[in-house]
């Protein structure tokens, strides 16, 4: 799970056929488009709703949740992570539904000692089943400035990107028996919380509360969701020929340039891939690891 405080969302079933849909770009205002779900005193919305800060101290963490729920979309957020000694802290940015068989897509940023790299922990949960972790170091200091973190979620695949560079893809392999998140609406959440039982060197290094408060900053949240004219979400039966850059995500394939960039990340910055962990899966890897069109 991406947070020690659950991010609540009403789960809706997708209609088999919808009359019409629009691809709508939406630039967020944190006042208008989010609810504070945890740690009111640790949450600040600044600059007329354009900037959000979430803080953690030894009394509480904090978190927000989008008012809107999505089924398929391109979702961007610029984030500046906790500076200096951030050991034991976890800053998250994720999509989630709810219920016993929930879906979830995770960016989790695991703090570390000053001068050591952050770990970006990603996961894909489908119908309540996760254990699909991949972890990466970043090729820049994510605490010095804002950087853009993106989900592309369409009927074909889920793509995680950093500053426009793909780092991970999870393809729709329902034909191989792998559940794919295409039936449950998800809301966007961001939180900061105490994860020192596991976050830094497996929990060996704890939070130094003398460094508190630990603060992460967020801005330029943009959504390009798939929605109908009535406000509900479109299904995979909807037309898939978007005509501009804001809607191309819905049907685009990973081109050779994107694949080359992702290979560069995997070769140089990926530090854990569940699909190569023989100790964890001694009886064989999950189906998506061995399917012919997996990456």
Backbone as JSON, one array per atom type, in Angstrom:
{
  "sequence": "XXXXXXXXXXXXXXXXXXXXXXXXXXXXXXXXXXXXXXXXXXXXXXXXXXXXXXXXXXXXXXXXXXXXXXXXXXXXXXXXXXXXXXXXXXXXXXXXXXXXXXXXXXXXXXXXXXXXXXXXXXXXXXXXXXXXXXXXXXXXXXXXXXXXXXXXXXXXXXXXXXXXXXXXXXXXXXXXXXXXXXXXXXXXXXXXXXXXXXXXXXXXXXXXXXXXXXXXXXXXXXXXXXXXXXXXXXXXXXXXXXXXXXXXXXXXXXXXXXXXXXXXXXXXXXXXXXXXXXXXXXXXXXXXXXXXXXX",
  "N": [[0.84, -1.2, 0.0], [0.35, 2.31, -0.62], [0.15, 4.16, 1.37], [-0.03, 4.79, 4.9], [-2.41, 5.72, 5.72], [-5.6, 5.2, 4.54], [-6.65, 5.97, 1.23], [-9.61, 7.1, 0.34], [-12.06, 6.13, -2.0], [-14.93, 6.12, -4.08], [-15.95, 3.22, -5.65], [-16.72, 2.44, -8.96], [-18.55, 0.65, -11.4], [-17.77, 0.02, -14.79], [-19.69, 1.09, -17.53], [-20.94, -0.96, -20.17], [-21.27, 0.14, -22.63], [-20.86, 3.41, -23.73], [-22.29, 6.56, -24.53], [-20.93, 8.83, -25.56], [-17.71, 10.48, -25.55], [-15.22, 12.69, -24.18], [-11.91, 13.89, -24.42], [-10.37, 15.51, -21.96], [-8.35, 18.1, -20.89], [-7.09, 19.06, -17.77], [-6.02, 21.5, -15.64], [-4.86, 21.65, -12.4], [-6.19, 23.13, -9.42], [-5.27, 23.26, -6.18], [-6.91, 23.98, -4.05], [-9.49, 23.72, -5.13], [-9.67, 21.17, -6.28], [-8.85, 19.08, -4.68], [-9.15, 17.18, -1.64], [-8.21, 17.44, 1.77], [-7.12, 14.7, 3.47], [-5.85, 13.88, 5.69], [-3.95, 14.96, 8.39], [-4.4, 17.87, 8.78], [-3.1, 20.1, 9.96], [-0.58, 19.82, 8.99], [-0.59, 20.38, 6.38], [-0.34, 22.6, 3.69], [-1.74, 24.91, 1.46], [-0.8, 27.0, -1.05], [-0.03, 30.12, -2.83], [-2.44, 30.89, -4.17], [-3.66, 28.43, -4.55], [-1.97, 27.06, -6.25], [0.27, 25.74, -5.31], [1.25, 23.09, -3.2], [2.15, 21.93, 0.02], [3.21, 19.15, 1.88], [3.72, 17.87, 5.09], [5.62, 16.11, 7.6], [5.87, 15.32, 10.98], [6.72, 14.25, 14.34], [4.21, 14.02, 15.32], [2.32, 13.65, 13.32], [1.7, 12.64, 9.9], [0.69, 13.61, 6.58], [-1.82, 14.1, 4.01], [-3.44, 14.17, 0.76], [-6.31, 13.94, -1.44], [-7.69, 13.52, -4.65], [-10.69, 15.1, -5.78], [-11.96, 14.21, -8.06], [-12.43, 11.13, -9.86], [-10.82, 8.71, -11.95], [-10.8, 6.81, -15.0], [-8.57, 5.51, -16.95], [-6.1, 7.68, -18.22], [-3.79, 10.44, -18.61], [-1.59, 11.6, -16.28], [0.0, 14.1, -14.58], [2.41, 15.32, -12.23], [4.35, 17.73, -10.6], [7.01, 17.44, -8.38], [8.89, 18.25, -5.5], [11.19, 16.83, -3.46], [11.75, 15.84, 0.02], [14.35, 17.54, 1.67], [17.86, 17.21, 2.67], [18.58, 15.11, 5.49], [16.5, 12.62, 5.03], [15.85, 10.14, 5.91], [13.86, 7.25, 6.46], [11.45, 8.48, 5.84], [8.55, 8.47, 3.75], [7.4, 9.59, 0.76], [4.58, 9.91, -1.25], [2.84, 9.36, -4.36], [0.15, 8.52, -6.03], [-2.33, 6.43, -7.66], [-5.5, 5.13, -6.78], [-8.13, 2.76, -6.19], [-10.75, 1.38, -4.17], [-11.69, -1.09, -1.67], [-11.81, -4.71, -1.28], [-10.69, -5.85, -3.53], [-8.95, -3.98, -4.81], [-7.49, -1.65, -7.17], [-4.28, -0.2, -7.9], [-1.72, 2.19, -8.55], [1.58, 3.01, -8.06], [3.89, 5.56, -7.24], [6.45, 5.76, -5.01], [8.57, 7.49, -2.87], [11.49, 6.92, -1.34], [13.08, 8.03, 1.47], [16.49, 9.06, 2.39], [19.81, 9.08, 3.89], [21.57, 12.22, 4.05], [23.12, 13.17, 1.05], [23.04, 10.66, -0.07], [21.39, 8.63, -2.57], [17.89, 9.07, -3.36], [15.46, 6.46, -3.42], [13.24, 5.43, -5.88], [10.33, 3.85, -5.63], [8.22, 1.66, -7.23], [4.99, 0.27, -7.92], [2.45, -2.01, -9.01], [-0.82, -2.74, -8.45], [-3.36, -5.04, -8.87], [-6.71, -5.9, -8.68], [-6.45, -6.29, -5.93], [-4.04, -7.6, -5.69], [-0.62, -7.29, -5.41], [2.79, -6.99, -5.17], [4.53, -6.38, -7.23], [6.97, -4.97, -7.52], [9.24, -2.51, -8.68], [12.34, -0.83, -8.46], [14.22, 2.22, -8.49], [17.11, 4.3, -8.82], [17.45, 7.87, -9.13], [18.62, 10.08, -11.73], [19.32, 12.59, -11.03], [19.25, 15.21, -8.55], [16.5, 14.97, -6.63], [15.62, 16.66, -4.69], [16.46, 19.22, -5.06], [15.06, 20.71, -6.88], [11.9, 21.04, -8.62], [10.54, 18.18, -10.26], [9.03, 16.35, -12.95], [6.56, 13.87, -12.69], [4.92, 11.16, -14.11], [1.96, 9.34, -14.86], [0.85, 7.29, -17.44], [-2.01, 5.84, -18.39], [-3.68, 3.61, -20.12], [-5.84, 1.59, -22.28], [-4.0, -0.27, -23.24], [-1.55, -0.3, -21.84], [0.28, 0.57, -18.79], [2.27, 3.29, -18.05], [5.08, 4.51, -16.41], [6.72, 7.54, -15.96], [9.5, 9.82, -15.75], [10.22, 13.14, -15.85], [9.51, 13.01, -18.54], [10.87, 10.77, -19.41], [10.55, 7.4, -19.93], [10.31, 4.97, -17.35], [9.21, 2.6, -16.57], [7.02, 0.01, -17.71], [3.83, -1.53, -17.66], [2.14, -3.94, -19.17], [-1.04, -4.63, -20.76], [-1.99, -7.73, -20.23], [-4.14, -9.43, -20.23], [-4.96, -11.46, -21.88], [-3.17, -13.42, -21.29], [-3.93, -14.17, -18.83], [-3.41, -12.34, -16.81], [-4.54, -10.04, -14.51], [-5.78, -6.77, -15.3], [-5.89, -3.28, -14.67], [-8.74, -1.99, -15.54], [-11.37, -1.52, -14.98], [-12.1, -0.23, -12.66], [-12.63, 2.92, -11.19], [-10.16, 5.3, -10.26], [-8.74, 7.44, -7.77], [-6.48, 10.21, -7.38], [-3.82, 10.38, -5.1], [-1.65, 11.94, -2.71], [0.83, 11.64, -0.23], [2.71, 12.0, 2.84], [4.62, 10.14, 5.1], [5.56, 8.19, 8.04], [7.72, 5.76, 7.41], [9.71, 4.24, 8.56], [10.12, 1.64, 9.36], [10.76, 0.17, 7.19], [11.64, 1.71, 5.0], [14.25, 2.85, 4.56], [17.18, 1.4, 3.82], [16.06, -1.11, 4.39], [14.82, -0.63, 6.82], [16.81, -0.31, 8.65], [17.92, 2.2, 9.14], [16.59, 4.79, 10.93], [14.06, 7.4, 11.31], [15.28, 10.63, 11.99], [14.11, 12.6, 14.25], [14.85, 15.1, 15.06], [15.32, 16.5, 12.8], [12.89, 17.2, 11.82], [10.26, 19.54, 10.82], [9.58, 17.34, 8.06], [9.3, 18.07, 4.71], [7.57, 17.94, 1.67], [7.0, 19.23, -1.6], [4.48, 20.17, -4.0], [3.3, 20.77, -7.28], [1.67, 22.01, -10.32], [-0.17, 19.96, -11.09], [-1.65, 18.07, -13.5], [-4.3, 16.74, -15.39], [-5.27, 14.55, -17.96], [-7.85, 13.2, -18.57], [-9.97, 10.41, -19.51], [-13.16, 10.99, -20.3], [-16.79, 11.07, -20.31], [-19.3, 13.07, -21.9], [-21.22, 13.38, -19.99], [-19.84, 13.26, -17.67], [-18.94, 10.89, -16.56], [-16.64, 8.08, -16.79], [-14.84, 6.93, -19.7], [-14.84, 3.83, -21.53], [-12.86, 0.96, -22.57], [-13.98, 0.46, -24.98], [-14.34, 2.79, -26.25], [-13.83, 5.27, -28.85], [-10.56, 5.35, -30.27], [-8.75, 7.2, -31.4], [-7.25, 9.69, -30.87], [-6.59, 13.18, -31.52], [-4.65, 15.06, -30.89], [-1.79, 16.22, -28.98], [-2.53, 16.17, -26.31], [-4.29, 14.11, -26.08], [-3.2, 11.92, -27.27], [-2.09, 9.97, -25.72], [-3.96, 7.97, -25.26], [-4.09, 5.96, -27.17], [-1.55, 5.57, -28.08], [1.45, 3.8, -29.0], [4.45, 2.44, -27.54], [7.14, 3.95, -28.86], [10.23, 3.42, -30.75], [12.14, 5.22, -29.8], [11.24, 5.85, -27.2], [11.4, 3.31, -26.07], [14.14, 2.91, -26.18], [15.04, 4.88, -24.39], [13.92, 3.94, -22.01], [15.28, 1.54, -21.76], [17.83, 2.54, -21.27], [17.44, 3.65, -18.72], [16.82, 1.29, -17.29], [19.22, -0.15, -17.6], [21.04, 1.43, -16.24], [19.97, 2.56, -13.88], [17.95, 1.08, -12.65], [17.39, -0.75, -9.77], [16.09, -2.8, -8.57], [14.08, -5.49, -9.61], [11.23, -7.24, -9.61], [10.75, -9.34, -11.31], [13.11, -10.66, -11.67], [13.82, -11.8, -9.32], [14.75, -14.5, -7.97], [14.89, -15.66, -5.44], [12.66, -14.73, -4.16], [10.65, -15.75, -5.73], [10.76, -18.74, -5.95], [9.46, -20.83, -7.17], [8.85, -20.11, -9.7], [8.32, -17.29, -11.83], [5.86, -14.58, -11.72], [3.08, -14.52, -14.04], [3.09, -12.32, -15.79], [5.75, -11.75, -16.05], [6.88, -13.56, -17.74], [5.39, -13.62, -20.02], [5.08, -13.32, -23.56], [4.97, -10.75, -24.62], [5.8, -9.06, -22.61], [7.71, -6.57, -20.68]],
  "CA": [[0.0, 0.0, 0.0], [1.15, 3.51, -0.75], [-0.01, 5.06, 2.51], [-0.55, 4.21, 6.13], [-3.78, 6.21, 5.85], [-6.19, 4.79, 3.27], [-7.18, 7.02, 0.38], [-10.93, 6.55, 0.08], [-12.68, 6.49, -3.28], [-16.08, 5.3, -4.43], [-15.65, 2.37, -6.79], [-17.82, 2.39, -9.9], [-18.38, -0.29, -12.49], [-17.79, 0.66, -16.1], [-20.78, 0.7, -18.42], [-20.45, -1.7, -21.33], [-21.27, 1.03, -23.79], [-21.14, 4.8, -23.37], [-22.76, 7.25, -25.72], [-19.94, 9.73, -26.13], [-16.69, 10.85, -24.59], [-14.34, 13.79, -24.48], [-10.63, 13.87, -23.76], [-10.34, 16.85, -21.4], [-7.17, 18.44, -20.09], [-7.5, 19.81, -16.59], [-4.95, 21.98, -14.78], [-5.44, 21.59, -11.07], [-6.05, 24.08, -8.33], [-5.32, 22.38, -5.03], [-8.09, 24.32, -3.26], [-10.73, 23.29, -5.77], [-9.67, 19.83, -6.86], [-8.39, 18.08, -3.72], [-9.55, 17.19, -0.24], [-7.22, 17.01, 2.75], [-7.65, 13.49, 4.1], [-5.03, 13.46, 6.81], [-2.96, 15.93, 8.83], [-4.74, 19.25, 8.41], [-2.09, 21.06, 10.43], [0.67, 19.57, 8.28], [-0.86, 20.61, 4.96], [-0.5, 24.0, 3.3], [-2.01, 25.24, 0.06], [-0.23, 28.34, -1.2], [-0.03, 30.73, -4.17], [-3.79, 30.83, -4.74], [-4.01, 27.06, -4.91], [-1.05, 26.48, -7.23], [1.36, 25.02, -4.64], [0.88, 22.3, -2.04], [3.21, 21.3, 0.8], [2.81, 18.14, 2.85], [4.78, 17.75, 6.08], [5.62, 15.03, 8.58], [6.67, 15.41, 12.2], [6.46, 13.08, 15.19], [2.8, 13.97, 15.7], [1.45, 13.24, 12.22], [2.0, 12.91, 8.51], [-0.38, 14.35, 5.92], [-2.16, 13.57, 2.7], [-4.55, 14.73, 0.0], [-6.98, 13.04, -2.37], [-8.43, 14.27, -5.67], [-12.15, 14.97, -5.76], [-12.35, 13.46, -9.25], [-11.91, 9.78, -10.08], [-10.45, 8.53, -13.35], [-10.56, 5.52, -15.6], [-7.64, 5.84, -18.02], [-5.71, 9.07, -18.25], [-2.41, 10.87, -18.43], [-1.63, 12.37, -15.04], [1.3, 14.69, -14.28], [2.61, 16.1, -11.02], [5.71, 18.14, -10.31], [7.27, 17.21, -6.96], [10.22, 18.48, -4.92], [11.2, 15.92, -2.31], [12.31, 16.28, 1.31], [15.78, 17.8, 1.59], [18.77, 16.82, 3.75], [18.4, 13.75, 5.97], [15.09, 12.23, 4.92], [15.77, 8.7, 6.21], [12.64, 6.75, 7.08], [10.25, 9.12, 5.32], [8.01, 8.01, 2.48], [6.53, 10.54, 0.06], [3.89, 9.11, -2.25], [2.04, 9.95, -5.44], [-0.4, 7.26, -6.52], [-3.72, 6.27, -8.02], [-6.05, 3.98, -6.08], [-9.55, 2.55, -5.94], [-10.9, 0.88, -2.82], [-12.33, -2.38, -1.57], [-10.95, -5.88, -1.12], [-10.02, -6.14, -4.8], [-8.66, -2.66, -5.32], [-6.39, -1.4, -8.09], [-3.43, 0.9, -7.42], [-0.47, 2.46, -9.25], [2.35, 3.71, -7.03], [5.21, 6.15, -7.09], [6.81, 6.01, -3.61], [9.93, 8.03, -2.81], [12.03, 6.47, -0.06], [14.12, 8.95, 1.9], [17.79, 8.49, 2.72], [20.74, 9.99, 4.53], [22.05, 13.31, 3.19], [24.16, 12.8, 0.11], [22.76, 9.37, -0.69], [20.28, 8.8, -3.52], [16.54, 8.59, -3.13], [14.96, 5.32, -4.18], [11.87, 5.52, -6.38], [9.72, 2.52, -5.5], [6.98, 1.62, -8.01], [4.24, -0.98, -7.77], [1.16, -2.12, -9.7], [-1.73, -3.64, -7.75], [-4.57, -5.32, -9.65], [-7.68, -6.74, -7.98], [-5.95, -6.56, -4.6], [-2.78, -8.34, -5.73], [0.52, -6.47, -5.8], [4.08, -7.68, -5.24], [5.13, -6.14, -8.54], [7.82, -3.81, -7.26], [10.5, -2.16, -9.34], [12.95, 0.31, -7.78], [15.17, 2.96, -9.31], [17.74, 5.56, -8.43], [17.26, 8.95, -10.09], [19.84, 10.6, -12.34], [19.41, 13.99, -10.63], [18.89, 15.42, -7.15], [15.08, 15.3, -6.65], [15.32, 17.61, -3.61], [16.97, 20.55, -5.4], [14.09, 21.43, -7.7], [10.74, 20.24, -9.01], [10.63, 17.32, -11.44], [7.71, 15.9, -13.37], [6.32, 12.43, -12.58], [3.75, 10.97, -14.96], [1.31, 8.09, -15.18], [0.01, 7.13, -18.61], [-2.83, 4.65, -18.12], [-4.62, 3.43, -21.21], [-6.24, 0.18, -22.36], [-2.91, -1.14, -23.67], [-0.44, -0.38, -20.88], [0.52, 1.63, -17.81], [3.64, 3.77, -18.21], [5.61, 5.42, -15.4], [7.76, 8.36, -16.56], [10.11, 10.89, -14.96], [10.66, 14.19, -16.77], [9.28, 12.55, -19.9], [11.67, 9.58, -19.71], [9.87, 6.22, -19.39], [11.11, 4.11, -16.49], [8.57, 1.29, -16.36], [5.76, -0.24, -18.39], [3.08, -2.72, -17.3], [1.26, -4.09, -20.32], [-2.29, -5.36, -20.61], [-1.77, -9.14, -20.59], [-5.32, -10.2, -19.84], [-5.0, -12.66, -22.72], [-2.31, -14.41, -20.64], [-4.46, -14.43, -17.5], [-2.93, -11.36, -15.85], [-5.53, -8.97, -14.34], [-5.35, -5.43, -15.71], [-6.83, -2.31, -14.1], [-9.53, -1.3, -16.56], [-12.78, -1.54, -14.61], [-12.36, 0.54, -11.45], [-12.19, 4.3, -11.14], [-9.15, 5.57, -9.24], [-8.43, 8.82, -7.42], [-5.06, 10.52, -7.19], [-3.47, 10.72, -3.72], [-0.26, 12.18, -2.33], [0.97, 11.62, 1.22], [4.04, 11.82, 3.43], [4.37, 9.39, 6.34], [6.67, 7.52, 8.7], [7.91, 4.39, 6.94], [11.08, 3.85, 8.91], [10.27, 0.2, 9.6], [11.21, -0.51, 5.97], [11.92, 2.58, 3.86], [15.66, 3.17, 4.34], [18.04, 0.24, 4.08], [15.25, -2.16, 4.99], [14.42, -0.25, 8.17], [17.97, -0.2, 9.54], [18.12, 3.61, 9.49], [15.31, 5.35, 11.38], [13.87, 8.85, 11.19], [15.88, 11.53, 12.98], [13.04, 13.58, 14.44], [15.42, 16.44, 15.24], [15.31, 17.14, 11.47], [11.51, 17.51, 11.46], [9.35, 18.8, 9.95], [10.0, 16.9, 6.73], [8.3, 18.69, 3.83], [7.62, 17.76, 0.22], [6.2, 20.25, -2.29], [3.8, 19.66, -5.19], [2.7, 21.8, -8.11], [1.4, 21.68, -11.72], [-0.91, 18.72, -11.29], [-2.47, 18.15, -14.7], [-4.91, 15.49, -15.81], [-5.86, 14.41, -19.29], [-8.61, 11.97, -18.33], [-10.95, 9.96, -20.48], [-14.45, 11.2, -19.65], [-17.91, 11.28, -21.2], [-19.91, 14.4, -21.8], [-22.02, 13.41, -18.77], [-18.95, 13.33, -16.53], [-18.42, 9.59, -16.17], [-15.43, 7.73, -17.5], [-15.02, 6.14, -20.9], [-14.37, 2.46, -21.45], [-11.93, 0.58, -23.63], [-14.72, 0.39, -26.24], [-14.46, 4.13, -26.79], [-12.94, 5.54, -29.97], [-9.17, 5.42, -29.83], [-7.95, 7.9, -32.4], [-7.12, 11.08, -30.45], [-6.08, 14.0, -32.61], [-3.65, 16.04, -30.5], [-0.83, 15.7, -28.0], [-3.16, 15.99, -25.01], [-5.1, 12.9, -26.1], [-2.49, 10.84, -27.95], [-1.76, 8.93, -24.75], [-4.99, 6.95, -25.15], [-3.88, 4.85, -28.1], [-0.18, 5.53, -28.58], [2.34, 2.7, -28.66], [5.8, 2.85, -27.16], [7.96, 3.94, -30.07], [11.6, 2.95, -30.55], [12.86, 6.19, -28.98], [10.82, 5.64, -25.81], [11.94, 2.04, -25.61], [15.58, 3.09, -25.97], [15.21, 5.65, -23.16], [13.62, 3.07, -20.89], [16.41, 0.6, -21.64], [18.92, 3.29, -20.62], [17.12, 3.7, -17.3], [16.95, -0.06, -16.73], [20.63, -0.56, -17.59], [21.88, 2.28, -15.4], [19.36, 3.08, -12.65], [17.03, 0.15, -11.99], [18.14, -1.49, -8.76], [15.33, -4.0, -8.19], [13.02, -5.9, -10.52], [10.65, -8.46, -9.06], [10.77, -10.39, -12.32], [14.4, -11.36, -11.67], [14.1, -12.16, -7.93], [14.53, -15.94, -7.85], [14.69, -16.02, -4.04], [11.28, -14.4, -3.82], [9.75, -16.59, -6.53], [11.53, -19.95, -6.24], [8.65, -21.76, -7.95], [8.52, -19.51, -10.99], [7.93, -15.88, -11.8], [4.48, -14.28, -12.1], [2.81, -14.73, -15.48], [3.45, -11.15, -16.61], [7.21, -11.7, -16.24], [7.3, -14.5, -18.78], [4.56, -13.49, -21.21], [5.92, -13.0, -24.71], [5.0, -9.31, -24.91], [6.1, -8.28, -21.42], [8.98, -5.85, -20.72]],
  "C": [[0.87, 1.25, 0.0], [1.05, 4.41, 0.45], [-0.47, 4.3, 3.72], [-1.94, 4.72, 6.45], [-4.47, 5.95, 4.53], [-6.76, 6.0, 2.55], [-8.51, 6.53, -0.16], [-11.47, 7.03, -1.25], [-13.86, 5.58, -3.53], [-15.77, 4.53, -5.7], [-16.9, 2.27, -7.65], [-17.52, 1.35, -10.96], [-18.54, 0.45, -13.81], [-18.98, 0.19, -16.9], [-20.21, 0.0, -19.65], [-20.38, -0.82, -22.55], [-21.65, 2.42, -23.33], [-21.41, 5.59, -24.64], [-21.7, 8.12, -26.37], [-18.89, 10.02, -25.1], [-15.86, 12.01, -25.11], [-13.02, 13.52, -23.8], [-10.38, 15.3, -23.27], [-9.08, 17.05, -20.59], [-7.61, 19.33, -18.94], [-6.28, 20.19, -15.77], [-5.53, 22.19, -13.38], [-5.23, 22.86, -10.27], [-6.25, 23.26, -7.06], [-6.49, 22.71, -4.1], [-9.34, 23.65, -3.82], [-10.8, 21.79, -6.03], [-9.23, 18.73, -5.91], [-9.06, 18.27, -2.37], [-8.35, 16.79, 0.61], [-7.81, 15.83, 3.5], [-6.92, 13.13, 5.38], [-4.06, 14.6, 7.13], [-3.23, 17.35, 8.39], [-3.65, 20.24, 8.78], [-0.76, 20.91, 9.7], [0.55, 19.84, 6.78], [-1.03, 22.1, 4.7], [-0.76, 24.09, 1.81], [-1.7, 26.71, -0.13], [-0.41, 28.85, -2.63], [-1.36, 30.56, -4.89], [-4.14, 29.44, -5.25], [-3.05, 26.38, -5.87], [0.06, 25.63, -6.61], [0.82, 24.32, -3.4], [2.14, 21.84, -1.32], [2.58, 20.33, 1.78], [3.99, 17.92, 3.79], [4.53, 16.58, 7.02], [6.44, 15.46, 9.78], [6.25, 14.25, 13.11], [5.04, 13.05, 15.73], [1.92, 13.43, 14.58], [2.15, 13.43, 10.88], [0.84, 13.67, 7.9], [-0.64, 13.77, 4.54], [-3.35, 14.26, 2.08], [-5.1, 13.67, -0.95], [-7.76, 13.88, -3.39], [-9.93, 14.05, -5.5], [-12.63, 14.1, -6.91], [-11.73, 12.07, -9.24], [-11.77, 9.56, -11.58], [-10.48, 7.06, -13.73], [-9.86, 5.77, -16.92], [-7.34, 7.35, -18.0], [-4.21, 9.23, -18.3], [-2.41, 11.86, -17.28], [-0.21, 12.8, -14.7], [1.28, 15.37, -12.92], [4.08, 16.48, -10.93], [5.92, 18.09, -8.8], [8.7, 17.59, -6.64], [10.25, 17.75, -3.59], [11.9, 16.52, -1.1], [13.82, 16.41, 1.2], [16.53, 17.22, 2.79], [18.49, 15.38, 4.19], [16.91, 13.4, 6.0], [14.88, 10.76, 5.25], [14.45, 8.34, 6.9], [11.36, 7.38, 6.58], [9.85, 8.48, 4.0], [7.08, 9.09, 1.95], [5.9, 9.79, -1.1], [3.09, 9.96, -3.22], [1.46, 8.74, -6.16], [-1.87, 7.37, -6.86], [-4.27, 5.04, -7.31], [-7.57, 3.97, -6.13], [-9.68, 2.05, -4.51], [-11.53, -0.5, -2.85], [-11.32, -3.51, -1.49], [-10.13, -6.17, -2.36], [-9.68, -4.84, -5.52], [-7.54, -2.69, -6.35], [-5.59, -0.21, -7.58], [-2.16, 0.97, -8.26], [0.35, 3.4, -8.38], [3.67, 4.3, -7.54], [5.42, 6.36, -5.59], [8.28, 6.41, -3.57], [10.47, 7.78, -1.41], [13.22, 7.33, 0.33], [15.41, 8.25, 2.27], [18.64, 9.52, 3.45], [21.21, 11.06, 3.54], [23.19, 12.81, 2.32], [23.98, 11.45, -0.54], [21.52, 9.49, -1.56], [18.94, 8.36, -2.94], [16.32, 7.32, -3.94], [13.53, 5.6, -4.6], [11.32, 4.1, -6.45], [8.4, 2.56, -6.26], [6.31, 0.27, -7.8], [2.96, -0.87, -8.59], [0.34, -3.16, -8.95], [-2.98, -3.8, -8.6], [-5.43, -6.3, -8.87], [-7.14, -7.21, -6.63], [-4.64, -7.31, -4.55], [-1.66, -7.45, -6.24], [1.77, -7.3, -5.97], [4.72, -7.55, -6.61], [6.07, -4.93, -8.46], [8.98, -3.71, -8.25], [11.02, -0.9, -8.66], [14.06, 0.89, -8.63], [15.87, 4.03, -8.48], [17.4, 6.6, -9.51], [18.61, 9.49, -10.56], [20.03, 12.09, -12.08], [19.07, 14.05, -9.14], [17.41, 15.84, -7.09], [14.66, 16.26, -5.54], [15.7, 19.04, -3.98], [15.95, 21.38, -6.16], [12.92, 20.49, -7.97], [11.06, 19.41, -10.25], [9.26, 16.7, -11.69], [7.61, 14.37, -13.34], [4.96, 12.14, -13.2], [3.28, 9.52, -14.96], [0.64, 8.24, -16.55], [-0.71, 5.79, -18.44], [-3.87, 4.55, -19.23], [-4.99, 1.96, -21.35], [-5.11, -0.78, -22.71], [-1.83, -1.34, -22.62], [-0.54, 0.74, -19.86], [1.99, 2.0, -17.92], [3.97, 4.74, -17.09], [6.76, 6.21, -16.06], [8.24, 9.42, -15.59], [10.7, 11.91, -15.92], [10.57, 13.74, -18.22], [10.07, 11.32, -20.31], [10.96, 8.37, -19.12], [10.81, 5.4, -18.51], [10.52, 2.72, -16.32], [7.3, 1.2, -17.18], [5.15, -1.53, -17.85], [2.0, -2.89, -18.36], [-0.01, -4.85, -19.96], [-2.07, -6.78, -21.15], [-2.94, -10.0, -20.12], [-5.44, -11.49, -20.65], [-4.13, -13.78, -22.17], [-2.74, -14.68, -19.2], [-4.01, -13.47, -16.43], [-3.99, -10.27, -15.69], [-4.94, -7.61, -14.71], [-6.36, -4.43, -15.18], [-7.57, -1.53, -15.19], [-11.02, -1.27, -16.24], [-13.11, -0.66, -13.4], [-11.8, 1.96, -11.58], [-11.16, 4.47, -10.02], [-9.01, 7.07, -9.02], [-6.93, 8.97, -7.22], [-4.83, 10.95, -5.75], [-1.99, 11.07, -3.64], [-0.21, 12.26, -0.8], [2.45, 11.7, 1.59], [3.82, 11.18, 4.8], [5.64, 8.71, 6.82], [6.73, 6.08, 8.24], [9.23, 3.81, 7.39], [11.24, 2.39, 9.31], [10.79, -0.53, 8.36], [11.87, 0.4, 4.94], [13.4, 2.76, 3.55], [16.52, 2.0, 4.79], [17.29, -0.84, 4.86], [14.82, -1.89, 6.4], [15.58, -0.11, 9.14], [18.18, 1.23, 10.01], [16.76, 4.25, 9.76], [15.25, 6.86, 11.12], [14.6, 9.56, 12.32], [14.9, 12.68, 13.18], [13.57, 14.98, 14.73], [15.46, 17.21, 13.92], [13.91, 17.58, 11.06], [11.24, 19.01, 11.55], [10.0, 18.46, 8.6], [8.92, 17.34, 5.75], [8.6, 18.38, 2.38], [6.65, 18.76, -0.41], [5.69, 19.71, -3.62], [3.23, 20.85, -5.97], [2.39, 21.22, -9.5], [0.84, 20.28, -11.89], [-1.83, 18.91, -12.49], [-3.03, 16.78, -15.03], [-5.43, 15.62, -17.23], [-6.7, 13.14, -19.24], [-9.54, 11.65, -19.49], [-12.32, 10.07, -19.84], [-15.54, 11.34, -20.7], [-18.46, 12.68, -21.01], [-20.77, 14.51, -20.55], [-21.17, 13.38, -17.51], [-18.45, 12.0, -16.03], [-17.28, 9.19, -17.09], [-15.7, 6.85, -18.7], [-14.44, 4.75, -20.71], [-13.42, 2.16, -22.6], [-12.63, 0.39, -24.96], [-14.83, 1.74, -26.92], [-13.54, 4.3, -27.99], [-11.52, 5.78, -29.5], [-8.3, 6.07, -30.88], [-7.85, 9.37, -32.02], [-6.34, 11.89, -31.48], [-5.05, 15.02, -32.19], [-2.8, 15.46, -29.38], [-1.45, 15.45, -26.64], [-3.99, 14.71, -24.94], [-4.39, 11.72, -26.74], [-2.15, 9.69, -27.02], [-2.73, 7.76, -24.81], [-4.72, 5.73, -26.03], [-2.44, 4.7, -28.55], [0.54, 4.26, -28.15], [3.66, 3.28, -28.18], [6.69, 2.79, -28.4], [9.39, 3.55, -29.72], [12.42, 3.91, -29.68], [12.53, 6.01, -27.5], [11.39, 4.35, -25.25], [13.44, 2.15, -25.35], [15.86, 3.87, -24.68], [14.94, 4.77, -21.94], [14.72, 2.04, -20.68], [17.6, 1.27, -20.96], [18.69, 3.37, -19.12], [17.33, 2.33, -16.66], [18.4, -0.48, -16.6], [21.44, 0.19, -16.54], [21.29, 2.61, -14.03], [18.35, 2.14, -12.0], [17.82, -0.73, -11.03], [17.37, -2.7, -8.23], [14.23, -4.23, -9.21], [12.48, -7.23, -10.03], [10.7, -9.62, -10.03], [12.12, -11.08, -12.45], [14.76, -11.88, -10.28], [13.77, -13.65, -7.71], [14.32, -16.38, -6.4], [13.24, -15.78, -3.63], [10.29, -15.31, -4.53], [10.47, -17.88, -6.92], [10.77, -20.95, -7.12], [8.22, -21.2, -9.3], [8.0, -18.1, -10.85], [6.45, -15.71, -12.13], [4.3, -14.29, -13.61], [3.25, -13.56, -16.32], [4.94, -11.07, -16.87], [7.66, -12.54, -17.41], [6.44, -14.45, -20.03], [5.39, -12.93, -22.36], [6.0, -11.51, -24.99], [5.21, -8.48, -23.66], [7.44, -7.6, -21.57], [9.6, -5.85, -19.35]]
}
